[in-house]
Coordinates of C-alpha atoms in Angstrom, one line a residue:
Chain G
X1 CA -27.8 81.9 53.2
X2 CA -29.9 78.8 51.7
X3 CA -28.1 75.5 51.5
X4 CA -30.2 73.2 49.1
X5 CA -29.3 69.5 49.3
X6 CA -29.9 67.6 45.9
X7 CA -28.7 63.9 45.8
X8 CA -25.7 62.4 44.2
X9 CA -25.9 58.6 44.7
X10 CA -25.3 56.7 47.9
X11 CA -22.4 58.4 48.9
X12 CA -22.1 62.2 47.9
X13 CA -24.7 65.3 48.6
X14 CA -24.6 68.1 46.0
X15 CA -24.8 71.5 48.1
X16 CA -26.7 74.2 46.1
X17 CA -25.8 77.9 47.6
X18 CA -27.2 81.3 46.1
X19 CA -23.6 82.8 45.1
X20 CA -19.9 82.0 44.5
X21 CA -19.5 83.7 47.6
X22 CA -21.6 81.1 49.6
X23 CA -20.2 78.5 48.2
X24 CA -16.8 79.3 49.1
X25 CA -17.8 80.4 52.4
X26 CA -19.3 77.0 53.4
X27 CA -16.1 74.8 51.8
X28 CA -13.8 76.8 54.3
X29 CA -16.4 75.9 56.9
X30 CA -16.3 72.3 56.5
X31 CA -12.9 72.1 55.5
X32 CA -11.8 73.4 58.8
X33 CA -14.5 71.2 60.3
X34 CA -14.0 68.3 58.1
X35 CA -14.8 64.8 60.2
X36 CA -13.8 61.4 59.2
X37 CA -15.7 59.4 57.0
X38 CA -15.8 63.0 54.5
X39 CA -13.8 61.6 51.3
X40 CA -13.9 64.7 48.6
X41 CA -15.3 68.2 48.9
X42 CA -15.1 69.8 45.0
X43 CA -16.6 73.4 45.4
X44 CA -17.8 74.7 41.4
X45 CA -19.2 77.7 40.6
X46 CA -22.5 77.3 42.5
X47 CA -22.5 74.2 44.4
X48 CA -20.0 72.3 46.7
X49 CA -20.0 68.1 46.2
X50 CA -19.6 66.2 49.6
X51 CA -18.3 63.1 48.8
X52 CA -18.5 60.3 52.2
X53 CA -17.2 56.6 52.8
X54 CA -21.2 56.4 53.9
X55 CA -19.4 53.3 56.3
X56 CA -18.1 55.8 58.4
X57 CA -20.4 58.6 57.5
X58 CA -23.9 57.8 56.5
X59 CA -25.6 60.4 54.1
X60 CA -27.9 61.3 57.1
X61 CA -24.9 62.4 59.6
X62 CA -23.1 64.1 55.9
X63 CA -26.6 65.8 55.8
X64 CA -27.4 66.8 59.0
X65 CA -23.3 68.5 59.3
X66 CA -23.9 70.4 56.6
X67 CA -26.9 71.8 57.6
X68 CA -25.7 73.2 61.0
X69 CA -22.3 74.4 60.3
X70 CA -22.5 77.6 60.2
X71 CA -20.7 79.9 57.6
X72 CA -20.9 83.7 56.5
X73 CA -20.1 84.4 53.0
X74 CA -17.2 86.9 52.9
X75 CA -15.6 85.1 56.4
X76 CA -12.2 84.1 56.7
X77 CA -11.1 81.2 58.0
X78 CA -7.6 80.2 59.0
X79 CA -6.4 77.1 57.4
X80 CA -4.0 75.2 55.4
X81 CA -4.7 77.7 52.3
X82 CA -4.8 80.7 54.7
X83 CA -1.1 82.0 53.4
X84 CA -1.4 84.1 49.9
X85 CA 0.4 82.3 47.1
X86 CA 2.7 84.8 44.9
X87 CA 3.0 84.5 41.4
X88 CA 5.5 86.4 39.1
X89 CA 4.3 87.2 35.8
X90 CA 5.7 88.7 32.8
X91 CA 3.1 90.6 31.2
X92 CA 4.0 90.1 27.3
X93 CA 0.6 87.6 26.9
X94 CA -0.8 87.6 22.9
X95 CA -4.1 89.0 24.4
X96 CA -3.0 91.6 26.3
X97 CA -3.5 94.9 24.0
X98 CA -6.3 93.5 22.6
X99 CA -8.2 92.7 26.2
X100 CA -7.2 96.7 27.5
X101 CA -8.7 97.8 24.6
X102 CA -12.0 95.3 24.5
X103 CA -12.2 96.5 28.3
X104 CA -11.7 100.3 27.4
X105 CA -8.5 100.4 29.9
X106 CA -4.4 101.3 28.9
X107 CA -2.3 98.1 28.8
X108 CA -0.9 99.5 31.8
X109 CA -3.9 99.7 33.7
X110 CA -5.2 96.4 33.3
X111 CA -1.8 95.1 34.4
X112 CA -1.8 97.1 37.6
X113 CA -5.4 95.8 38.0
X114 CA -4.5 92.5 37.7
X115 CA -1.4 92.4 39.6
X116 CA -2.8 94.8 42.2
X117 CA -5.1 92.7 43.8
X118 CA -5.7 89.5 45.9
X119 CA -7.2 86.4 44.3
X120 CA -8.9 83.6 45.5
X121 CA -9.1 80.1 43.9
X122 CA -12.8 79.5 44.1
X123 CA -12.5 76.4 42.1
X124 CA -10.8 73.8 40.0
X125 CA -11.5 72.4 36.6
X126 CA -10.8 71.7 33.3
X127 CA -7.5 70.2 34.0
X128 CA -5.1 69.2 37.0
X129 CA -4.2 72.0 39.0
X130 CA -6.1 74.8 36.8
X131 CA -7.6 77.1 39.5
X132 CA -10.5 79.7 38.8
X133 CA -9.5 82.6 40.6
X134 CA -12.1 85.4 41.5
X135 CA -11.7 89.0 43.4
X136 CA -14.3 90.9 44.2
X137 CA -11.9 94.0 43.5
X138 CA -11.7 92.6 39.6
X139 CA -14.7 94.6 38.0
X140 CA -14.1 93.0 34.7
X141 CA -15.5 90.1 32.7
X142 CA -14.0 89.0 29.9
X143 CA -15.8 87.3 27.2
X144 CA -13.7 84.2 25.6
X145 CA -11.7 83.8 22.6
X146 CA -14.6 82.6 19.7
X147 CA -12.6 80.5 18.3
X148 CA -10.2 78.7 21.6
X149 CA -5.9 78.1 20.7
X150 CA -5.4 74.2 20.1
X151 CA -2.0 74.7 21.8
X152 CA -1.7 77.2 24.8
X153 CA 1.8 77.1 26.6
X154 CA 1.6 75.9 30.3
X155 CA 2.1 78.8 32.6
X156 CA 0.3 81.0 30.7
X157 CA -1.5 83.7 32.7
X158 CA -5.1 84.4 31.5
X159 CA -8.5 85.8 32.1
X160 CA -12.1 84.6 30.7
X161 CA -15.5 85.7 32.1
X162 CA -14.8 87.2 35.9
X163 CA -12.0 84.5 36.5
X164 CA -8.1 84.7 36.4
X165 CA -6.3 81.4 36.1
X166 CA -3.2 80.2 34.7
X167 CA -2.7 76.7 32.1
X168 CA -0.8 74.6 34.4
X169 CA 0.5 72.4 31.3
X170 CA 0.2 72.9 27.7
X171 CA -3.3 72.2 26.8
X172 CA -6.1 73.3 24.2
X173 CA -7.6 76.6 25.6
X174 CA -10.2 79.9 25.0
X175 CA -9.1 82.3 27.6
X176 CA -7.1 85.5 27.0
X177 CA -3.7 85.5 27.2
X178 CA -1.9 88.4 29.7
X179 CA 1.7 87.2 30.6
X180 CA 3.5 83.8 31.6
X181 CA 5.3 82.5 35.0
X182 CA 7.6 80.1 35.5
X183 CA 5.8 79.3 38.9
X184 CA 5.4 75.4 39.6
X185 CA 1.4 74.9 39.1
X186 CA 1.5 71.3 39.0
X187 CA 3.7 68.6 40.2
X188 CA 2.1 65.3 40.8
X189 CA 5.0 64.0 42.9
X190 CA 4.4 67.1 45.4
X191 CA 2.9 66.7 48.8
X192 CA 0.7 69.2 47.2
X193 CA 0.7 68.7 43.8
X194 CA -1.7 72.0 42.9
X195 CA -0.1 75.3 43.7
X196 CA -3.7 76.6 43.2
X197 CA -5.8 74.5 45.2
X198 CA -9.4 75.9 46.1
X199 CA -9.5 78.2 49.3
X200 CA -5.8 79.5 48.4
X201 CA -5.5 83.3 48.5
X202 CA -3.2 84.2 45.4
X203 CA -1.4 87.7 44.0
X204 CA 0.4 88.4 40.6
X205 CA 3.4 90.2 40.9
X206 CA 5.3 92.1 37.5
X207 CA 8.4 89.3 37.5
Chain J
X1 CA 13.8 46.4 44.9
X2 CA 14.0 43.0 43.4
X3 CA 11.0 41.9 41.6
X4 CA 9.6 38.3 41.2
X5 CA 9.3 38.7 37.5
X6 CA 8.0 40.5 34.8
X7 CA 5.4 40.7 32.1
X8 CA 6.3 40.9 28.6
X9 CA 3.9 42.3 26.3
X10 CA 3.7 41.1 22.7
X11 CA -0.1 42.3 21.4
X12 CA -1.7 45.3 23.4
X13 CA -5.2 44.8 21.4
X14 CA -7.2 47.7 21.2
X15 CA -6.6 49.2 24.5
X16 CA -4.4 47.9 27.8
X17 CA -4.1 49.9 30.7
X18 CA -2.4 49.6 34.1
X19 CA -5.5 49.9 36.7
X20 CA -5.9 49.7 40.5
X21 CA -8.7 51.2 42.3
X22 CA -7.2 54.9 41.4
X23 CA -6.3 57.7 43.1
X24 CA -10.3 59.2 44.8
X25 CA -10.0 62.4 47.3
X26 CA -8.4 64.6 44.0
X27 CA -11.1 66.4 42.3
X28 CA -10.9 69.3 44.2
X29 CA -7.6 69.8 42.5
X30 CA -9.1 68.3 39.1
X31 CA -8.1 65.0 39.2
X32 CA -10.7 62.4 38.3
X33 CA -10.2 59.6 40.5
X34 CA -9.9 56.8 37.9
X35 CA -9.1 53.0 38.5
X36 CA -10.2 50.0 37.2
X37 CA -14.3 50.2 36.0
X38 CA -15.5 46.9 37.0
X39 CA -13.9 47.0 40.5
X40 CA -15.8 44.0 41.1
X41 CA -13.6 41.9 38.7
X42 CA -10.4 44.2 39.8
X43 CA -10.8 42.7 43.2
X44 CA -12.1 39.3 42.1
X45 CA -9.0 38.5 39.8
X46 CA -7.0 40.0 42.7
X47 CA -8.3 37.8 45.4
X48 CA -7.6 34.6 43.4
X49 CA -3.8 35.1 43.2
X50 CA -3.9 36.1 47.0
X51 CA -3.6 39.9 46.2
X52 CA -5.0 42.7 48.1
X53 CA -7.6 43.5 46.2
X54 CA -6.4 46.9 45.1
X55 CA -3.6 45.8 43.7
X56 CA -2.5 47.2 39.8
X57 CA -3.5 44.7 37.2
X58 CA -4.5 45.4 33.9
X59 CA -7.4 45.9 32.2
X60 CA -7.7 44.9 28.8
X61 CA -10.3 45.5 25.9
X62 CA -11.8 43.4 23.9
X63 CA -8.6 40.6 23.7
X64 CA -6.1 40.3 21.2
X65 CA -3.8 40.5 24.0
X66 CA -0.2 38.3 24.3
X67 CA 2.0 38.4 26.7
X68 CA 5.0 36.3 27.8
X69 CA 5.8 35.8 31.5
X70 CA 9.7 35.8 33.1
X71 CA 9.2 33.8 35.5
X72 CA 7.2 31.0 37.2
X73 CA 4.1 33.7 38.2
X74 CA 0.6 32.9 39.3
X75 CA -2.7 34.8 37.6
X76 CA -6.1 34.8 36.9
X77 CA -8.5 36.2 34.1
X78 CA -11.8 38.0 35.3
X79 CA -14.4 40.6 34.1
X80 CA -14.8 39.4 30.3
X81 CA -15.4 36.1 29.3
X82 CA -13.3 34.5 26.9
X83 CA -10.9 32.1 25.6
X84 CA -7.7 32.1 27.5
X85 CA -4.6 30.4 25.9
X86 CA -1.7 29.6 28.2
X87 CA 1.1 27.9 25.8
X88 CA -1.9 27.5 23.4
X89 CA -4.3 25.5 25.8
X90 CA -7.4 26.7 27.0
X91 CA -7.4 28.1 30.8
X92 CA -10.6 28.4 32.7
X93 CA -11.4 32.3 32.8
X94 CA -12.3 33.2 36.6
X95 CA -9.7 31.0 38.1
X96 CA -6.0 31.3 39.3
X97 CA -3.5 29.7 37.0
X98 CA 0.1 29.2 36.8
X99 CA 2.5 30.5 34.2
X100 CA 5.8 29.0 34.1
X101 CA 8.9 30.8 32.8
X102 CA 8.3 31.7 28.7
X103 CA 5.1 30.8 28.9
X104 CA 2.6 32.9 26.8
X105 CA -1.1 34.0 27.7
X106 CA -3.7 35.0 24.8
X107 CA -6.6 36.7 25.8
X108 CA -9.4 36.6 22.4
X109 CA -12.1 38.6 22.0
X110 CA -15.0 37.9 24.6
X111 CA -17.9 35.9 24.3
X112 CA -19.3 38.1 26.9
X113 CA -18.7 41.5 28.5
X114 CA -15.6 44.0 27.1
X115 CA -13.2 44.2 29.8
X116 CA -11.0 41.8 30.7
X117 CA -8.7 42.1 34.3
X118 CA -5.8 40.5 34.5
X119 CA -4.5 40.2 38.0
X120 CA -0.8 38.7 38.3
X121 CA 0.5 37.8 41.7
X122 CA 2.5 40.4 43.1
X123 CA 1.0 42.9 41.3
X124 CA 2.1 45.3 38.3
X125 CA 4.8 47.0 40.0
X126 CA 5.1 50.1 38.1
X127 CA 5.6 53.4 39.7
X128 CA 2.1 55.6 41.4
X129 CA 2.0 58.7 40.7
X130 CA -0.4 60.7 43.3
X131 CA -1.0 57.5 44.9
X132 CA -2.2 55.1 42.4
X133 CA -0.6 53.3 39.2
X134 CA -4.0 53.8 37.3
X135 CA -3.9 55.5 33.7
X136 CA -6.2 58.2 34.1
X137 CA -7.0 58.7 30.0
X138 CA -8.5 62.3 30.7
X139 CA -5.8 63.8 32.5
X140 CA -2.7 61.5 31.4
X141 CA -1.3 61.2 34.4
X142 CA 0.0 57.8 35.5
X143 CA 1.8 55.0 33.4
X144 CA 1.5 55.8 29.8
X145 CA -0.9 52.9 28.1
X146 CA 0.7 49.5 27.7
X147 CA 2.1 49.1 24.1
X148 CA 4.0 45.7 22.3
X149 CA 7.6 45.6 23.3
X150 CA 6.7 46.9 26.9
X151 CA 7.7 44.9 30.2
X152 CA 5.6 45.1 33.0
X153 CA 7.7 44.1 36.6
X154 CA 5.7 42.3 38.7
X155 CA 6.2 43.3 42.0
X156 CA 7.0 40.8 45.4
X157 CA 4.8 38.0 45.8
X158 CA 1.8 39.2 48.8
X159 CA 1.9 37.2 52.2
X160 CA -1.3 35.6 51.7
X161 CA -0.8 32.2 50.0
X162 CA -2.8 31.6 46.5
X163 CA -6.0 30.9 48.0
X164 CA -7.7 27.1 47.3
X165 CA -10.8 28.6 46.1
X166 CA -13.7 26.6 44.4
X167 CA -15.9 28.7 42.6
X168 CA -16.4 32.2 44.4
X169 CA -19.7 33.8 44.0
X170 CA -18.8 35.3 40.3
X171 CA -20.7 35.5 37.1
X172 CA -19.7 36.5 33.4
X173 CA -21.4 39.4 32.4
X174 CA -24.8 38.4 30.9
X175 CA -25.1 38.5 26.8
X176 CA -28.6 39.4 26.9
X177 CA -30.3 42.8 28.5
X178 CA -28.6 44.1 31.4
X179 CA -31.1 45.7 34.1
X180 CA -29.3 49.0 36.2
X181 CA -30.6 50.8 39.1
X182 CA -30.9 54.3 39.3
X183 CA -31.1 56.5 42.0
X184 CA -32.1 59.9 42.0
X185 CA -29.9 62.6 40.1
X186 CA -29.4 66.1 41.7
X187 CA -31.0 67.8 38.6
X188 CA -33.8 65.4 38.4
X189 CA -36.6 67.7 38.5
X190 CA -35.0 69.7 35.7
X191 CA -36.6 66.9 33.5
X192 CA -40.2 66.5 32.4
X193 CA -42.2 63.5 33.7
X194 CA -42.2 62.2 30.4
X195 CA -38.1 62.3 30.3
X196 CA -38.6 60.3 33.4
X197 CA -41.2 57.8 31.9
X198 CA -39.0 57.1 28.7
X199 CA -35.7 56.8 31.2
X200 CA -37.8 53.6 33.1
X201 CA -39.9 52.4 30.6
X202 CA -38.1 53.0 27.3
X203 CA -35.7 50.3 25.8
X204 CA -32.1 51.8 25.7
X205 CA -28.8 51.1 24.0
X206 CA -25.4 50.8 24.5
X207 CA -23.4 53.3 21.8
X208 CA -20.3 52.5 19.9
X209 CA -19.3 55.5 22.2
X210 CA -18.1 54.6 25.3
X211 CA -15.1 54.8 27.0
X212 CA -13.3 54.9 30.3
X213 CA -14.8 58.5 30.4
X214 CA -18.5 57.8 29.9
X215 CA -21.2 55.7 28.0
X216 CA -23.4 57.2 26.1
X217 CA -26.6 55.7 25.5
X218 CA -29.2 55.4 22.2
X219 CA -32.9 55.6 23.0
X220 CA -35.6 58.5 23.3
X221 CA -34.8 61.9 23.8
X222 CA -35.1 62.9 27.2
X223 CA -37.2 66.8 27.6
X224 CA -36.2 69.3 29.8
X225 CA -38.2 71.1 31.9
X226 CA -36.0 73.5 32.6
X227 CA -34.1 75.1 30.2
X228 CA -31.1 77.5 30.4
X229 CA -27.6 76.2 31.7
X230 CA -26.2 75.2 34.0
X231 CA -23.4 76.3 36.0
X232 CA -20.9 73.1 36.1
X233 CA -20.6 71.4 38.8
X234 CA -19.0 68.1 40.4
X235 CA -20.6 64.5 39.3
X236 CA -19.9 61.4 40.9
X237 CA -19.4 57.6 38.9
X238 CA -22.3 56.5 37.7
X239 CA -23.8 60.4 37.3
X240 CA -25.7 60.0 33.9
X241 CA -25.8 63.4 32.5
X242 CA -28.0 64.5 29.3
X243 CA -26.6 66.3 26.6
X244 CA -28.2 69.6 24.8
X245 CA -29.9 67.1 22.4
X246 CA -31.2 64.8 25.1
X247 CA -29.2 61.9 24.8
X248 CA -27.9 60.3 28.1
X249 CA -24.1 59.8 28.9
X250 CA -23.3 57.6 32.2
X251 CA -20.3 59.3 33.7
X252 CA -17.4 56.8 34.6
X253 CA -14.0 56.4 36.6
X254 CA -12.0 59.0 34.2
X255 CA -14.8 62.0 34.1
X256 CA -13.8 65.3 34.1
X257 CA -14.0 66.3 37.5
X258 CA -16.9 68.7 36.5
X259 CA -19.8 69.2 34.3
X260 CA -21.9 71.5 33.2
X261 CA -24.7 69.3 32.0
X262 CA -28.0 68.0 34.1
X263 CA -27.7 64.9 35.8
X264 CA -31.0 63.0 35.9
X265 CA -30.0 60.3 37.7
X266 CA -27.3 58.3 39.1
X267 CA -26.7 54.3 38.6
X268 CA -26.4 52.6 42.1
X269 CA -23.1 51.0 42.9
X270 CA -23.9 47.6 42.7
X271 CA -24.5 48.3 38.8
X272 CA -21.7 50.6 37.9
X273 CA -19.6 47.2 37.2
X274 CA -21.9 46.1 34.9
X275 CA -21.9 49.0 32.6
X276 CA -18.0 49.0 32.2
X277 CA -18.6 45.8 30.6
X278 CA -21.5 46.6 28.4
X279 CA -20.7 46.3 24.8
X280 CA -22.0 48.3 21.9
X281 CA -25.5 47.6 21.1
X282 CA -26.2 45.6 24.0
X283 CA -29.5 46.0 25.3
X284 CA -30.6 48.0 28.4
X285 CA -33.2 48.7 30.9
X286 CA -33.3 51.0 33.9
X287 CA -35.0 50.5 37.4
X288 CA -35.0 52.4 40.2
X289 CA -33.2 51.6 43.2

C-alpha cells in the first residue's frame, strides 16, 4: 500500500492512500497506536488528515510514525469502535420504490440487502455526527436526488453513491430516502456525542 | 453558582458571538473546531483583565455594539480599533478598564481591522457544549448568537489579579496592505506555475464575502493543471482552497470539516489573525513562508 504525504501547514500532514479501503486500514492503525502530541485524525474518502500540537510532536516524528506503522487494508483492529452499532429502521422511506426499481431489485430485496449486512463508518461529513457508511457486500451505487429536499427529517435512513448514512438532524439533503430510526445519532452532551463515529462497525435491523 | 455579574446587551450590531478558543479534536465526527479568529486578540483582551487566555469573550463585528454592565466588572477592548465609550467617554482600546454598576460600553465602527474582542473579567459564563462556549455558525451548535435584550453572566472573578500592564507588545491591525505567508498546500502541484506566479506576485483583494467560514479573495484566476475532482477531504485554518472558477477562499475557524476543492496553499499561523480582521477591499499580498 502507498502512503503519499502532502503538507497541510505547520501542524497537520495530509495522508494520500490508493483506496477507501487503505485509508481506513491505516486510521485503525494509528488510532490504536495514537501517541501524544496527535490532536485530530479526519479519515475522507481517499486521504486521512493528521492533525499534531507540533510542541509535542514535530511534523518530522508525525511523519516518520506514519510511515512505519504498518497496516493491511481489510485488517481488523480491536478498539473503542470494535463493537457493531445496531440500528432499527422502519423501512417506509419516500425513495424506497423508486430506488428498487432504479436498481432493478423488489422493494423487498433491497431492504434485506440493506439490513442484511454489516456497515462500516468510513467517514464523517457534511454535518455533526453524519457517518458515510460502506460494505463491501453493498454492490450498489446510487446516483443522488437531481434536485436535493431543502428539509430532510433527522433520522432519516438513506443511500447516495456506494454509501449508507442516516441525517442525524433535520437538514437540507440529496440522498435517497429508505426508512427512519429513532436511534440517538447525535447528542452533543454525550461522552460520545456521534453514534456513528469513523471505525464503528454498524447493522440496520427491520424495527 | 453565583456569578460576579452580568452583561446586558442593548445593540448586537451586525454580528456578536460568544467565542473562546473552540472545541479542536472534533472533525472526525464533523465538528469544525471554531473559536475566536484572531486568537491573538482573544488572548490579548484576556490577559489584560487577568483571564486565562481561553476564556469566552465576545467577538463583535464591525461596532454598533451597547451593553450595560451589573456590576462593578473589569474589561478590555482588543482586535479592532475603535472608539470605545464607557458612560459616553472615550476609553483607550487595548487596555483594561473598569465598568462600574450601570455603566454602558459603546463599541463604533473601527478605524481599523473588523473584529472587535471583548474580554470581561471572569469570563462569559454561558454553558459549553462539547467543551467550548464558541458559536460555531456552520454547525449551530453552542450559544445561539447574542441578540438585544440578552444577558450574558459573567462568571467568577480568575485568581490572577488584573495585571499592571504598560503597553504589551500589540498593534491595531494595519489600514494599508496586509502581507500573509503561505506555506505549501497539499494540492499544490495541481496548479500551473503561472497559478503560482499570480498567487505571489499578483495584487489581491479582500471580498465583501467573508465570514467566520472563509474569505474569499478578488484577483487573477488561478489555472489548474490538473483537472477532474477531487475526492473531499479534511482542510486545516488557514487552508485556502480554489473554487471551479479559480477564485481563492481562505478556510477559517467554522469550515466544514471537509472539502472537496484543491488547496494550493496554506497561510502560516502567525498570519491567520490578521485575515480575520481584514475588511472588504482591503489590499493584499502573499509571501511565502
Amino acid at each position: 500500500m502507498s502512503r503519499r504525504l502532502l503538507p497541510s501547514g505547520e501542524a497537520a500532514l495530509l495522508v494520500e492512500c490508493d483506496s477507501l479501503d487503505e485509508v481506513l486500514a491505516l486510521h485503525d492503525a494509528l488510532e490504536a497506536a495514537r501517541r501524544p502530541g496527535v490532536v485530530e485524525l479526519v479519515p475522507a474518502a481517499r486521504t486521512l488528515l493528521v492533525s499534531v500540537d507540533p510542541e509535542r510532536m514535530p511534523l518530522e516524528s508525525a511523519a516518520t510514525w506514519i510511515r512505519r506503522i504498518p497496516a493491511e487494508a481489510g485488517s481488523r483492529v480491536a478498539g473503542a469502535h470494535a463493537e457493531t452499532v445496531t440500528i432499527p429502521v422502519v423501512y417506509d422511506g419516500a425513495d424506497l420504490a423508486a430506488t428498487a426499481a432504479s436498481l432493478h431489485v423488489s422493494v423487498e430485496a433491497l431492504v434485506a440487502r440493506h439490513s442484511g449486512i454489516e456497515w462500516r463508518v468510513a467517514f464523517v461529513g457534511f454535518a455533526p455526527g453524519f457517518g458515510y457508511l460502506v460494505s463491501d457486500e453493498w454492490p450498489f451505487e446510487v446516483p443522488r436526488l437531481d434536485a436535493p429536499r431543502a428539509r430532510v427529517p433527522g433520522g432519516s435512513v438513506a443511500v447516495a453513491g456506494a454509501f449508507a448514512g442516516v441525517y442525524p438532524r433535520q437538514s437540507p439533503g440529496g440522498w435517497r430516502l429508505l426508512g427512519r430510526t429513532d436511534a440517538p445519532l447525535w447528542d452533543p452532551a454525550a461522552s460520545e456525542p456521534a453514534l456513528l463515529a469513523p471505525g464503528r462497525r454498524v447493522r440496520f435491523e427491520r424495527a | 453558582m453565583t456569578h460576579a455579574g452580568s452583561l446586558t446587551v442593548e445593540a448586537s450590531g451586525a454580528s456578536t458571538l460568544v467565542q473562546d478558543l473552540g472545541r479542536p479534536g472534533l472533525a472526525h465526527l464533523g465538528v469544525p473546531a471554531s473559536g475566536a479568529l484572531d486568537r491573538g486578540a482573544l488572548a490579548l483582551a484576556n490577559r489584560l483583565v487577568g483571564n486565562p487566555d481561553g476564556a469566552a469573550a465576545l467577538e463583535i463585528v464591525a461596532g454598533g455594539f451597547r451593553a450595560r454592565f451589573a456590576a462593578e466588572t473589569w474589561f478590555a477592548v482588543t482586535g479592532a480599533w475603535g472608539e470605545l465609550r464607557l458612560d459616553g467617554r472615550r476609553a483607550a482600546p487595548y487596555a483594561a478598564a473598569r465598568a462600574t454598576p450601570g455603566s454602558v460600553l459603546e463599541l463604533a465602527a473601527p478605524a481599523r481591522g473588523i473584529r472587535y474582542l471583548l474580554a470581561v473579567r471572569g469570563g462569559v459564563d454561558v454553558p459549553r457544549v462539547l467543551g467550548s462556549r464558541s458559536r460555531d455558525t456552520l454547525s449551530g451548535l453552542g450559544p445561539e448568537p447574542v441578540r438585544a435584550g440578552d444577558v450574558l453572566p459573567i462568571g467568577a472573578p480568575p485568581e490572577a489579579s488584573v495585571p499592571l500592564l504598560d503597553q504589551e507588545a500589540a498593534f491595531p491591525p494595519p489600514e494599508g496592505p496586509v502581507t500573509l505567508a503561505l506555506l505549501p498546500g497539499p494540492r499544490a502541484d495541481w496548479f500551473a506555475d503561472a497559478a503560482h506566479r499570480a498567487l505571489f506576485d499578483g495584487e489581491w483583494r479582500m471580498s465583501e464575502q467573508a465570514d467566520r467560514i472563509g474569505a474569499r479573495l478578488l484577483g487573477e484566476t488561478l489555472a489548474r493543471r490538473v483537472g477532474g475532482e477531487l475526492a473531499s477531504e479534511a482542510t486545516v485554518p488557514g487552508s485556502m482552497q480554489v473554487a471551479g472558477d479559480g477564485r481563492p477562499t481562505i478556510l477559517l475557524a467554522d469550515r466544514p470539516v471537509t472539502g472537496g476543492y484543491p488547496v494550493i496553499a496554506v497561510v502560516a499561523a502567525a498570519s491567520l489573525d490578521a485575515v480575520a480582521q481584514m475588511r472588504p477591499g482591503q489590499a493584499v499580498r502573499f509571501r511565502h513562508a
